[in-house]
């Protein structure tokens, strides 16, 4: 685990195999299942495989990925925030998800804006996308508050539902 950056209340760090309990909990929350989808993570072994084959692999392949959001006060993971490179988008998109007990406290906004600053300063990416389901009102509000602009809708290859597509210019 490596801490990449901090905010007044949070640390964002890389995933480790020891995050299996957290991943198992997060990926089975009602909001994850509704808005992101069922990844079939039912056991700690499933969670470890997901960490190794998905999350850690992205760091090696792309140099970025999803990061664990840790509450400084307790040292406990409360969510994820990071960048995802999708084949159908020309730039990475910002993604985030939080445990139910961490929602509504400003943590997602704090993590998202810090991730955007890190993306601009350290990764030197000029622009980010974000995608969300139209009925995910909390995510839409967070993206708009963070400075993202709605570009329209997109239907990812192999998907039946359209997603809202946002972007933000980070500049150089």
N, CA, C and O of each residue as an XYZ file, in Angstrom:
688
protein
N       0.844     -1.192      0.000
C       0.000      0.000      0.000
C       0.878      1.241      0.000
O       1.849      1.347      0.749
N       0.510      2.156     -0.850
C       1.249      3.402     -0.935
C       0.258      4.552     -0.921
O      -0.660      4.594     -1.740
N       0.437      5.486      0.006
C      -0.411      6.680      0.042
C       0.024      7.579     -1.108
O       1.194      7.948     -1.214
N      -0.927      7.927     -1.963
C      -0.628      8.757     -3.129
C      -0.846     10.239     -2.852
O      -0.053     11.084     -3.266
N      -1.938     10.543     -2.140
C      -2.212     11.935     -1.802
C      -3.211     11.976     -0.656
O      -3.857     10.979     -0.332
N      -3.320     13.164     -0.046
C      -4.173     13.345      1.125
C      -5.021     14.589      0.961
O      -4.724     15.476      0.160
N      -6.081     14.626      1.743
C      -6.918     15.809      1.902
C      -6.955     16.059      3.409
O      -6.357     15.300      4.171
N      -7.634     17.089      3.842
C      -7.688     17.313      5.297
C      -8.223     16.107      6.093
O      -7.765     15.850      7.206
N      -9.189     15.371      5.524
C      -9.784     14.258      6.273
C      -9.458     12.871      5.732
O      -9.723     11.864      6.389
N      -8.887     12.820      4.538
C      -8.748     11.536      3.850
C      -7.335     11.275      3.348
O      -6.550     12.196      3.124
N      -7.036      9.989      3.179
C      -5.851      9.542      2.449
C      -6.355      8.697      1.288
O      -7.313      7.939      1.439
N      -5.719      8.825      0.141
C      -6.005      7.938     -0.973
C      -4.754      7.126     -1.236
O      -3.671      7.676     -1.435
N      -4.916      5.805     -1.235
C      -3.779      4.907     -1.358
C      -4.099      3.781     -2.320
O      -5.251      3.563     -2.693
N      -3.063      3.079     -2.709
C      -3.241      1.934     -3.589
C      -3.883      0.779     -2.827
O      -3.824      0.710     -1.600
N      -4.487     -0.111     -3.577
C      -5.072     -1.323     -2.995
C      -3.984     -2.313     -2.627
O      -2.881     -2.280     -3.172
N      -4.313     -3.197     -1.692
C      -3.455     -4.316     -1.302
C      -4.355     -5.535     -1.124
O      -5.565     -5.395     -0.946
N      -3.774     -6.717     -1.169
C      -4.550     -7.952     -0.982
C      -5.285     -7.944      0.356
O      -6.339     -8.567      0.487
N      -4.740     -7.247      1.342
C      -5.361     -7.195      2.670
C      -6.645     -6.361      2.704
O      -7.301     -6.284      3.743
N      -7.009     -5.741      1.588
C      -8.255     -4.972      1.507
C      -9.446     -5.853      1.146
O     -10.507     -5.342      0.787
N      -9.284     -7.165      1.237
C     -10.335     -8.085      0.801
C     -11.646     -7.923      1.569
O     -12.714     -7.981      0.959
N     -11.601     -7.723      2.873
C     -12.830     -7.559      3.659
C     -13.577     -6.300      3.224
O     -14.798     -6.319      3.067
N     -12.850     -5.221      3.032
C     -13.441     -3.967      2.568
C     -14.058     -4.135      1.176
O     -15.183     -3.693      0.945
N     -13.342     -4.762      0.260
C     -13.849     -4.959     -1.103
C     -15.119     -5.816     -1.088
O     -16.087     -5.515     -1.786
N     -15.106     -6.869     -0.297
C     -16.285     -7.724     -0.177
C     -17.498     -6.910      0.287
O     -18.594     -7.065     -0.250
N     -17.298     -6.049      1.279
C     -18.398     -5.225      1.789
C     -18.859     -4.204      0.753
O     -20.054     -4.099      0.479
N     -17.922     -3.450      0.176
C     -18.269     -2.371     -0.761
C     -18.987     -2.899     -1.996
O     -19.995     -2.331     -2.416
N     -18.482     -3.970     -2.576
C     -19.044     -4.476     -3.827
C     -20.393     -5.163     -3.649
O     -21.022     -5.568     -4.627
N     -20.832     -5.293     -2.412
C     -22.148     -5.867     -2.147
C     -23.106     -4.874     -1.499
O     -24.160     -5.270     -1.002
N     -22.753     -3.589     -1.499
C     -23.670     -2.580     -0.977
C     -24.799     -2.366     -1.997
O     -24.602     -2.574     -3.194
N     -25.968     -1.955     -1.524
C     -27.085     -1.729     -2.455
C     -26.754     -0.739     -3.579
O     -27.143     -0.964     -4.725
N     -26.044      0.348     -3.272
C     -25.763      1.338     -4.318
C     -24.766      0.799     -5.344
O     -24.892      1.095     -6.532
N     -23.766      0.004     -4.905
C     -22.840     -0.599     -5.867
C     -23.607     -1.530     -6.798
O     -23.463     -1.457     -8.018
N     -24.413     -2.394     -6.221
C     -25.152     -3.367     -7.025
C     -26.115     -2.671     -7.995
O     -26.275     -3.115     -9.132
N     -26.755     -1.587     -7.551
C     -27.714     -0.879     -8.397
C     -27.042     -0.081     -9.509
O     -27.476     -0.136    -10.659
N     -25.988      0.660     -9.177
C     -25.430      1.615    -10.134
C     -24.167      1.140    -10.856
O     -23.844      1.656    -11.926
N     -23.464      0.187    -10.302
C     -22.230     -0.286    -10.934
C     -22.407     -1.703    -11.464
O     -21.994     -2.012    -12.582
N     -23.022     -2.558    -10.659
C     -23.315     -3.903    -11.127
C     -22.747     -4.974    -10.226
O     -21.805     -4.741     -9.468
N     -23.330     -6.141    -10.322
C     -22.923     -7.282     -9.503
C     -21.670     -7.911    -10.089
O     -21.694     -8.427    -11.207
N     -20.586     -7.870     -9.345
C     -19.307     -8.448     -9.777
C     -19.136     -9.882     -9.271
O     -18.073    -10.479     -9.438
N     -20.184    -10.431     -8.655
C     -20.161    -11.819     -8.154
C     -19.060    -12.042     -7.115
O     -18.416    -13.091     -7.095
N     -18.855    -11.053     -6.261
C     -17.872    -11.153     -5.181
C     -18.642    -11.573     -3.926
O     -19.335    -10.760     -3.316
N     -18.515    -12.852     -3.545
C     -19.305    -13.394     -2.439
C     -18.459    -13.869     -1.261
O     -18.981    -14.072     -0.165
N     -17.164    -14.046     -1.480
C     -16.279    -14.548     -0.427
C     -15.017    -13.700     -0.384
O     -14.753    -12.914     -1.293
N     -14.237    -13.870      0.688
C     -12.956    -13.163      0.775
C     -12.023    -13.597     -0.352
O     -11.252    -12.789     -0.870
N     -12.091    -14.871     -0.731
C     -11.266    -15.357     -1.846
C     -11.659    -14.659     -3.146
O     -10.792    -14.288     -3.937
N     -12.976    -14.477     -3.373
C     -13.436    -13.732     -4.550
C     -12.890    -12.311     -4.520
O     -12.430    -11.790     -5.536
N     -12.945    -11.688     -3.345
C     -12.473    -10.310     -3.196
C     -10.978    -10.223     -3.478
O     -10.529     -9.281     -4.132
N     -10.210    -11.179     -3.001
C      -8.766    -11.169     -3.262
C      -8.481    -11.326     -4.752
O      -7.610    -10.647     -5.296
N      -9.208    -12.214     -5.407
C      -9.034    -12.386     -6.862
C      -9.372    -11.084     -7.592
O      -8.674    -10.686     -8.525
N     -10.449    -10.427     -7.156
C     -10.846     -9.169     -7.783
C      -9.748     -8.112     -7.611
O      -9.420     -7.389     -8.552
N      -9.197     -8.031     -6.432
C      -8.114     -7.072     -6.177
C      -6.921     -7.378     -7.083
O      -6.392     -6.484     -7.742
N      -6.509     -8.617     -7.111
C      -5.310     -9.000     -7.875
C      -5.536     -8.885     -9.386
O      -4.694     -8.338    -10.098
N      -6.670     -9.398     -9.879
C      -6.894     -9.485    -11.324
C      -7.461     -8.220    -11.945
O      -7.380     -8.034    -13.159
N      -8.024     -7.360    -11.137
C      -8.623     -6.141    -11.676
C      -7.911     -4.891    -11.175
O      -7.313     -4.154    -11.960
N      -7.975     -4.656     -9.882
C      -7.478     -3.394     -9.328
C      -5.960     -3.252     -9.441
O      -5.471     -2.239     -9.941
N      -5.220     -4.244     -8.989
C      -3.757     -4.143     -9.041
C      -3.228     -4.227    -10.475
O      -2.210     -3.618    -10.802
N      -3.911     -4.969    -11.310
C      -3.502     -5.091    -12.718
C      -3.551     -3.731    -13.420
O      -2.699     -3.429    -14.256
N      -4.557     -2.907    -13.075
C      -4.672     -1.592    -13.698
C      -3.469     -0.710    -13.389
O      -3.003      0.033    -14.252
N      -2.970     -0.790    -12.169
C      -1.788      0.016    -11.821
C      -0.628     -0.349    -12.745
O       0.060      0.529    -13.266
N      -0.418     -1.646    -12.942
C       0.696     -2.110    -13.766
C       0.501     -1.738    -15.238
O       1.448     -1.325    -15.908
N      -0.713     -1.883    -15.729
C      -0.972     -1.641    -17.149
C      -1.099     -0.169    -17.498
O      -0.650      0.251    -18.564
N      -1.705      0.625    -16.617
C      -2.028      2.007    -16.956
C      -1.308      3.044    -16.115
O      -1.225      4.210    -16.502
N      -0.788      2.632    -14.974
C      -0.141      3.590    -14.090
C      -1.111      4.294    -13.154
O      -0.717      5.169    -12.382
N      -2.363      3.916    -13.223
C      -3.395      4.466    -12.337
C      -4.545      3.466    -12.269
O      -4.537      2.438    -12.945
N      -5.526      3.788    -11.443
C      -6.688      2.911    -11.290
C      -7.556      3.427    -10.167
O      -7.598      4.629     -9.903
N      -8.247      2.521     -9.507
C      -9.063      2.880     -8.349
C      -8.178      2.876     -7.113
O      -7.323      2.005     -6.953
N      -8.386      3.848     -6.247
C      -7.615      3.939     -5.014
C      -8.547      3.850     -3.817
O      -9.713      4.239     -3.888
N      -8.023      3.339     -2.731
C      -8.788      3.214     -1.494
C      -8.846      4.583     -0.818
O      -7.825      5.254     -0.671
N     -10.039      4.989     -0.412
C     -10.219      6.225      0.344
C     -10.291      5.832      1.820
O     -11.183      5.095      2.239
N      -9.333      6.340      2.594
C      -9.206      5.996      4.015
C      -9.498      7.234      4.855
O      -8.984      8.320      4.588
N     -10.322      7.052      5.863
C     -10.610      8.140      6.796
C      -9.413      8.275      7.739
O      -9.103      7.344      8.483
N      -8.742      9.425      7.711
C      -7.546      9.629      8.535
C      -7.821      9.403     10.023
O      -7.005      8.819     10.736
N      -8.973      9.870     10.471
C      -9.319      9.822     11.895
C      -9.308      8.399     12.451
O      -8.918      8.175     13.597
N      -9.741      7.439     11.626
C      -9.854      6.055     12.107
C      -8.885      5.095     11.433
O      -8.589      4.029     11.973
N      -8.390      5.465     10.255
C      -7.550      4.559      9.471
C      -8.343      3.527      8.701
O      -7.764      2.631      8.087
N      -9.676      3.642      8.725
C     -10.533      2.666      8.051
C     -10.851      3.081      6.623
O     -11.060      4.264      6.351
N     -10.889      2.106      5.702
C     -11.329      2.422      4.343
C     -12.818      2.703      4.322
O     -13.602      2.000      4.960
N     -13.212      3.751      3.575
C     -14.619      4.132      3.510
C     -15.146      4.152      2.079
O     -16.351      4.280      1.865
N     -14.255      4.026      1.101
C     -14.703      4.067     -0.284
C     -13.544      3.923     -1.247
O     -12.403      3.677     -0.857
N     -13.874      4.085     -2.520
C     -12.852      4.108     -3.565
C     -13.084      5.326     -4.445
O     -14.205      5.816     -4.579
N     -12.018      5.793     -5.029
C     -12.082      6.882     -5.990
C     -10.864      6.714     -6.885
O      -9.781      6.368     -6.413
N     -11.044      6.957     -8.163
C      -9.894      6.819     -9.044
C     -10.269      6.945    -10.500
O     -11.338      7.440    -10.858
N      -9.349      6.478    -11.330
C      -9.469      6.627    -12.771
C      -9.600      5.266    -13.440
O      -8.947      4.297    -13.053
N     -10.452      5.217    -14.443
C     -10.703      3.989    -15.181
C     -10.572      4.287    -16.667
O     -11.194      5.227    -17.162
N      -9.783      3.516    -17.379
C      -9.644      3.699    -18.825
C     -10.532      2.692    -19.522
O     -10.289      1.486    -19.485
N     -11.549      3.204    -20.147
C     -12.491      2.347    -20.861
C     -12.187      2.404    -22.356
O     -11.820      3.453    -22.884
N     -12.340      1.286    -23.019
C     -12.006      1.207    -24.451
C     -12.805      2.203    -25.289
O     -12.316      2.680    -26.313
N     -14.000      2.514    -24.873
C     -14.872      3.366    -25.674
C     -14.750      4.861    -25.346
O     -15.484      5.673    -25.909
N     -13.841      5.231    -24.451
C     -13.587      6.643    -24.147
C     -12.132      6.965    -24.427
O     -11.252      6.153    -24.142
N     -11.868      8.133    -24.980
C     -10.494      8.488    -25.350
C      -9.619      8.911    -24.173
O      -8.392      8.899    -24.276
N     -10.236      9.281    -23.066
C      -9.510      9.629    -21.851
C     -10.103      8.830    -20.694
O     -11.226      8.336    -20.803
N      -9.367      8.693    -19.582
C      -9.913      7.965    -18.425
C     -11.148      8.664    -17.857
O     -11.373      9.853    -18.083
N     -11.934      7.896    -17.120
C     -13.067      8.506    -16.442
C     -12.906      8.370    -14.936
O     -12.302      7.425    -14.428
N     -13.469      9.347    -14.249
C     -13.434      9.394    -12.792
C     -14.549      8.505    -12.259
O     -15.701      8.617    -12.678
N     -14.194      7.622    -11.331
C     -15.186      6.766    -10.710
C     -15.038      6.785     -9.202
O     -13.949      7.021     -8.679
N     -16.140      6.537     -8.505
C     -16.113      6.564     -7.046
C     -17.274      5.745     -6.507
O     -18.303      5.586     -7.163
N     -17.087      5.234     -5.308
C     -18.137      4.507     -4.589
C     -17.764      4.515     -3.111
O     -16.591      4.402     -2.756
N     -18.779      4.652     -2.251
C     -18.525      4.741     -0.817
C     -19.462      3.831     -0.049
O     -20.575      3.540     -0.490
N     -18.994      3.387      1.107
C     -19.843      2.599      1.989
C     -21.017      3.459      2.444
O     -20.871      4.676      2.561
N     -22.174      2.860      2.703
C     -23.357      3.640      3.095
C     -23.118      4.567      4.290
O     -23.633      5.685      4.315
N     -22.345      4.114      5.278
C     -22.115      4.944      6.464
C     -21.220      6.153      6.180
O     -21.101      7.042      7.024
N     -20.588      6.195      5.000
C     -19.730      7.322      4.641
C     -20.420      8.286      3.677
O     -19.852      9.320      3.329
N     -21.622      7.963      3.250
C     -22.333      8.815      2.293
C     -22.920     10.041      2.989
O     -23.265     10.006      4.170
N     -23.021     11.123      2.221
C     -23.654     12.333      2.723
C     -22.797     13.157      3.657
O     -23.313     14.027      4.358
N     -21.501     12.904      3.684
C     -20.600     13.625      4.593
C     -19.541     14.444      3.850
O     -18.638     15.006      4.471
N     -19.655     14.508      2.532
C     -18.708     15.283      1.740
C     -17.426     14.546      1.385
O     -16.541     15.122      0.754
N     -17.312     13.293      1.775
C     -16.085     12.541      1.488
C     -15.894     12.308     -0.008
O     -14.773     12.399     -0.510
N     -16.973     12.010     -0.721
C     -16.859     11.739     -2.156
C     -16.386     12.990     -2.895
O     -15.528     12.903     -3.774
N     -16.935     14.140     -2.546
C     -16.509     15.394     -3.172
C     -15.043     15.669     -2.866
O     -14.278     16.041     -3.756
N     -14.659     15.490     -1.627
C     -13.276     15.725     -1.201
C     -12.315     14.802     -1.955
O     -11.267     15.237     -2.432
N     -12.684     13.531     -2.055
C     -11.836     12.552     -2.759
C     -11.803     12.834     -4.262
O     -10.746     12.744     -4.887
N     -12.952     13.173     -4.839
C     -13.030     13.425     -6.279
C     -12.195     14.643     -6.681
O     -11.440     14.583     -7.651
N     -12.326     15.735     -5.947
C     -11.565     16.934     -6.312
C     -10.066     16.725     -6.094
O      -9.253     17.248     -6.857
N      -9.697     15.975     -5.073
C      -8.277     15.663     -4.861
C      -7.755     14.758     -5.978
O      -6.621     14.919     -6.428
N      -8.568     13.820     -6.421
C      -8.179     12.936     -7.528
C      -8.001     13.743     -8.806
O      -7.075     13.489     -9.576
N      -8.872     14.702     -9.034
C      -8.740     15.552    -10.218
C      -7.458     16.381    -10.157
O      -6.774     16.531    -11.170
N      -7.127     16.912     -9.003
C      -5.882     17.687     -8.854
C      -4.669     16.790     -9.080
O      -3.727     17.185     -9.767
N      -4.684     15.586     -8.507
C      -3.598     14.625     -8.691
C      -3.465     14.254    -10.171
O      -2.354     14.140    -10.689
N      -4.581     14.071    -10.832
C      -4.583     13.710    -12.252
C      -3.937     14.805    -13.086
O      -3.163     14.519    -13.999
N      -4.248     16.036    -12.781
C      -3.683     17.161    -13.523
C      -2.193     17.336    -13.215
O      -1.381     17.487    -14.127
N      -1.843     17.316    -11.935
C      -0.470     17.631    -11.529
C       0.503     16.472    -11.724
O       1.609     16.671    -12.227
N       0.103     15.269    -11.334
C       1.033     14.140    -11.368
C       0.942     13.313    -12.650
O       1.960     12.874    -13.184
N      -0.258     13.106    -13.133
C      -0.436     12.284    -14.332
C      -0.460     13.123    -15.603
O      -0.321     12.601    -16.709
N      -0.639     14.432    -15.428
C      -0.631     15.397    -16.532
C      -1.617     15.042    -17.639
O      -1.307     15.165    -18.824
N      -2.792     14.608    -17.246
C      -3.843     14.336    -18.217
C      -4.634     15.617    -18.453
O      -4.954     16.327    -17.500
N      -4.955     15.923    -19.714
C      -5.628     17.192    -20.009
C      -7.125     17.205    -19.736
O      -7.725     18.271    -19.598
N      -7.739     16.004    -19.658
C      -9.192     15.953    -19.560
C      -9.605     14.645    -18.918
O      -8.904     13.639    -19.028
N     -10.740     14.664    -18.251
C     -11.338     13.458    -17.681
C     -12.789     13.355    -18.114
O     -13.463     14.359    -18.344
N     -13.251     12.126    -18.219
C     -14.663     11.844    -18.421
C     -15.242     11.314    -17.119
O     -14.508     11.004    -16.181
N     -16.538     11.215    -17.072
C     -17.249     10.525    -15.997
C     -18.544     10.014    -16.607
O     -19.167     10.686    -17.430
N     -18.938      8.816    -16.193
C     -20.190      8.241    -16.678
C     -21.032      7.812    -15.489
O     -20.505      7.394    -14.458
N     -22.336      7.919    -15.642
C     -23.239      7.492    -14.583
C     -24.623      7.221    -15.160
O     -24.985      7.728    -16.221
N     -25.367      6.429    -14.450
C     -26.746      6.181    -14.842
C     -27.575      7.436    -14.589
O     -27.333      8.152    -13.617
N     -28.548      7.707    -15.452
C     -29.367      8.916    -15.291
C     -30.101      9.004    -13.954
O     -30.363     10.106    -13.471
N     -30.438      7.863    -13.349
C     -31.166      7.908    -12.079
C     -30.242      7.946    -10.854
O     -30.718      7.900     -9.720
N     -28.931      8.029    -11.078
C     -27.983      8.126     -9.967
C     -27.784      9.612     -9.632
O     -26.751     10.205     -9.943
N     -28.789     10.181     -9.002
C     -28.822     11.626     -8.761
C     -27.680     12.125     -7.890
O     -27.196     13.239     -8.092
N     -27.241     11.325     -6.928
C     -26.122     11.751     -6.063
C     -24.841     11.901     -6.876
O     -24.097     12.865     -6.692
N     -24.579     10.950     -7.775
C     -23.381     11.040     -8.608
C     -23.467     12.221     -9.566
O     -22.483     12.932     -9.765
N     -24.641     12.434    -10.160
C     -24.814     13.558    -11.072
C     -24.524     14.868    -10.339
O     -23.797     15.715    -10.856
N     -25.085     15.041     -9.144
C     -24.841     16.270     -8.358
C     -23.360     16.434     -8.033
O     -22.816     17.533     -8.137
N     -22.709     15.340     -7.640
C     -21.289     15.412     -7.301
C     -20.457     15.818     -8.516
O     -19.563     16.656     -8.402
N     -20.744     15.235     -9.665
C     -19.992     15.574    -10.881
C     -20.195     17.039    -11.256
O     -19.236     17.734    -11.591
N     -21.424     17.501    -11.202
C     -21.694     18.906    -11.527
C     -21.009     19.835    -10.531
O     -20.431     20.847    -10.927
N     -21.067     19.505     -9.260
C     -20.425     20.327     -8.218
C     -18.908     20.344     -8.398
O     -18.253     21.329     -8.058
N     -18.353     19.263     -8.929
C     -16.903     19.151     -9.135
C     -16.440     19.832    -10.412
O     -15.240     19.872    -10.684
N     -17.361     20.366    -11.201
C     -16.995     21.102    -12.405
C     -17.159     20.340    -13.703
O     -16.817     20.864    -14.763
N     -17.669     19.121    -13.655
C     -17.919     18.361    -14.875
C     -19.122     18.942    -15.611
O     -20.042     19.485    -14.999
N     -19.096     18.816    -16.941
C     -20.173     19.289    -17.799
C     -20.793     18.095    -18.518
O     -20.081     17.226    -19.022
N     -22.102     18.057    -18.560
C     -22.799     16.987    -19.266
C     -22.584     17.156    -20.770
O     -22.851     18.219    -21.330
N     -22.100     16.094    -21.414
C     -21.860     16.105    -22.855
C     -22.993     15.456    -23.632
O     -23.176     15.728    -24.819
N     -23.755     14.596    -22.960
C     -24.826     13.874    -23.623
C     -24.918     12.483    -23.039
O     -24.630     12.275    -21.861
N     -25.319     11.535    -23.860
C     -25.403     10.153    -23.400
C     -24.524      9.274    -24.276
O     -24.152      9.638    -25.392
N     -24.206      8.112    -23.736
C     -23.379      7.140    -24.447
C     -23.908      5.756    -24.099
O     -24.325      5.493    -22.971
N     -23.881      4.890    -25.086
C     -24.263      3.504    -24.838
C     -23.014      2.649    -25.037
O     -22.602      2.395    -26.168
N     -22.411      2.207    -23.925
C     -21.193      1.411    -24.040
C     -21.432      0.133    -24.846
O     -22.518     -0.444    -24.787
N     -20.427     -0.305    -25.595
C     -20.568     -1.530    -26.387
C     -20.999     -2.705    -25.509
O     -20.440     -2.934    -24.437
N     -21.997     -3.440    -25.981
C     -22.476     -4.605    -25.256
C     -23.462     -4.308    -24.141
O     -23.968     -5.232    -23.503
N     -23.742     -3.037    -23.895
C     -24.682     -2.635    -22.845
C     -26.019     -2.259    -23.472
O     -26.076     -1.839    -24.628
N     -27.083     -2.411    -22.708
C     -28.402     -2.059    -23.218
C     -28.844     -0.672    -22.778
O     -29.670     -0.045    -23.442
N     -28.306     -0.189    -21.671
C     -28.732      1.103    -21.131
C     -27.755      2.214    -21.532
O     -26.548      2.002    -21.646
N     -28.314      3.384    -21.736
C     -27.476      4.554    -21.990
C     -27.017      5.157    -20.669
O     -27.732      5.119    -19.668
N     -25.824      5.707    -20.687
C     -25.260      6.379    -19.525
C     -25.081      7.854    -19.842
O     -24.898      8.234    -20.999
N     -25.135      8.673    -18.816
C     -24.823     10.087    -18.979
C     -23.304     10.211    -19.079
O     -22.570      9.574    -18.323
N     -22.840     11.034    -20.016
C     -21.412     11.249    -20.229
C     -21.065     12.689    -19.863
O     -21.607     13.640    -20.427
N     -20.146     12.827    -18.903
C     -19.663     14.144    -18.469
C     -18.182     14.270    -18.830
O     -17.495     13.266    -19.017
N     -17.702     15.498    -18.923
C     -16.263     15.700    -19.034
C     -15.845     16.988    -18.356
O     -16.662     17.858    -18.052
N     -14.536     17.079    -18.130
C     -13.950     18.286    -17.566
C     -12.566     18.469    -18.181
O     -11.795     17.518    -18.310
N     -12.275     19.697    -18.552
C     -10.944     20.036    -19.063
C     -10.074     20.383    -17.856
O     -10.416     21.258    -17.061
N      -8.950     19.689    -17.732
C      -8.046     19.935    -16.598
C      -6.973     20.955    -16.958
O      -6.369     21.555    -16.069
N      -6.728     21.158    -18.245
C      -5.692     22.077    -18.662
C      -4.313     21.531    -18.378
O      -4.167     20.384    -17.957
N      -3.295     22.349    -18.605
C      -1.920     21.892    -18.362
C      -1.166     22.849    -17.511
O       0.005     22.617    -17.211
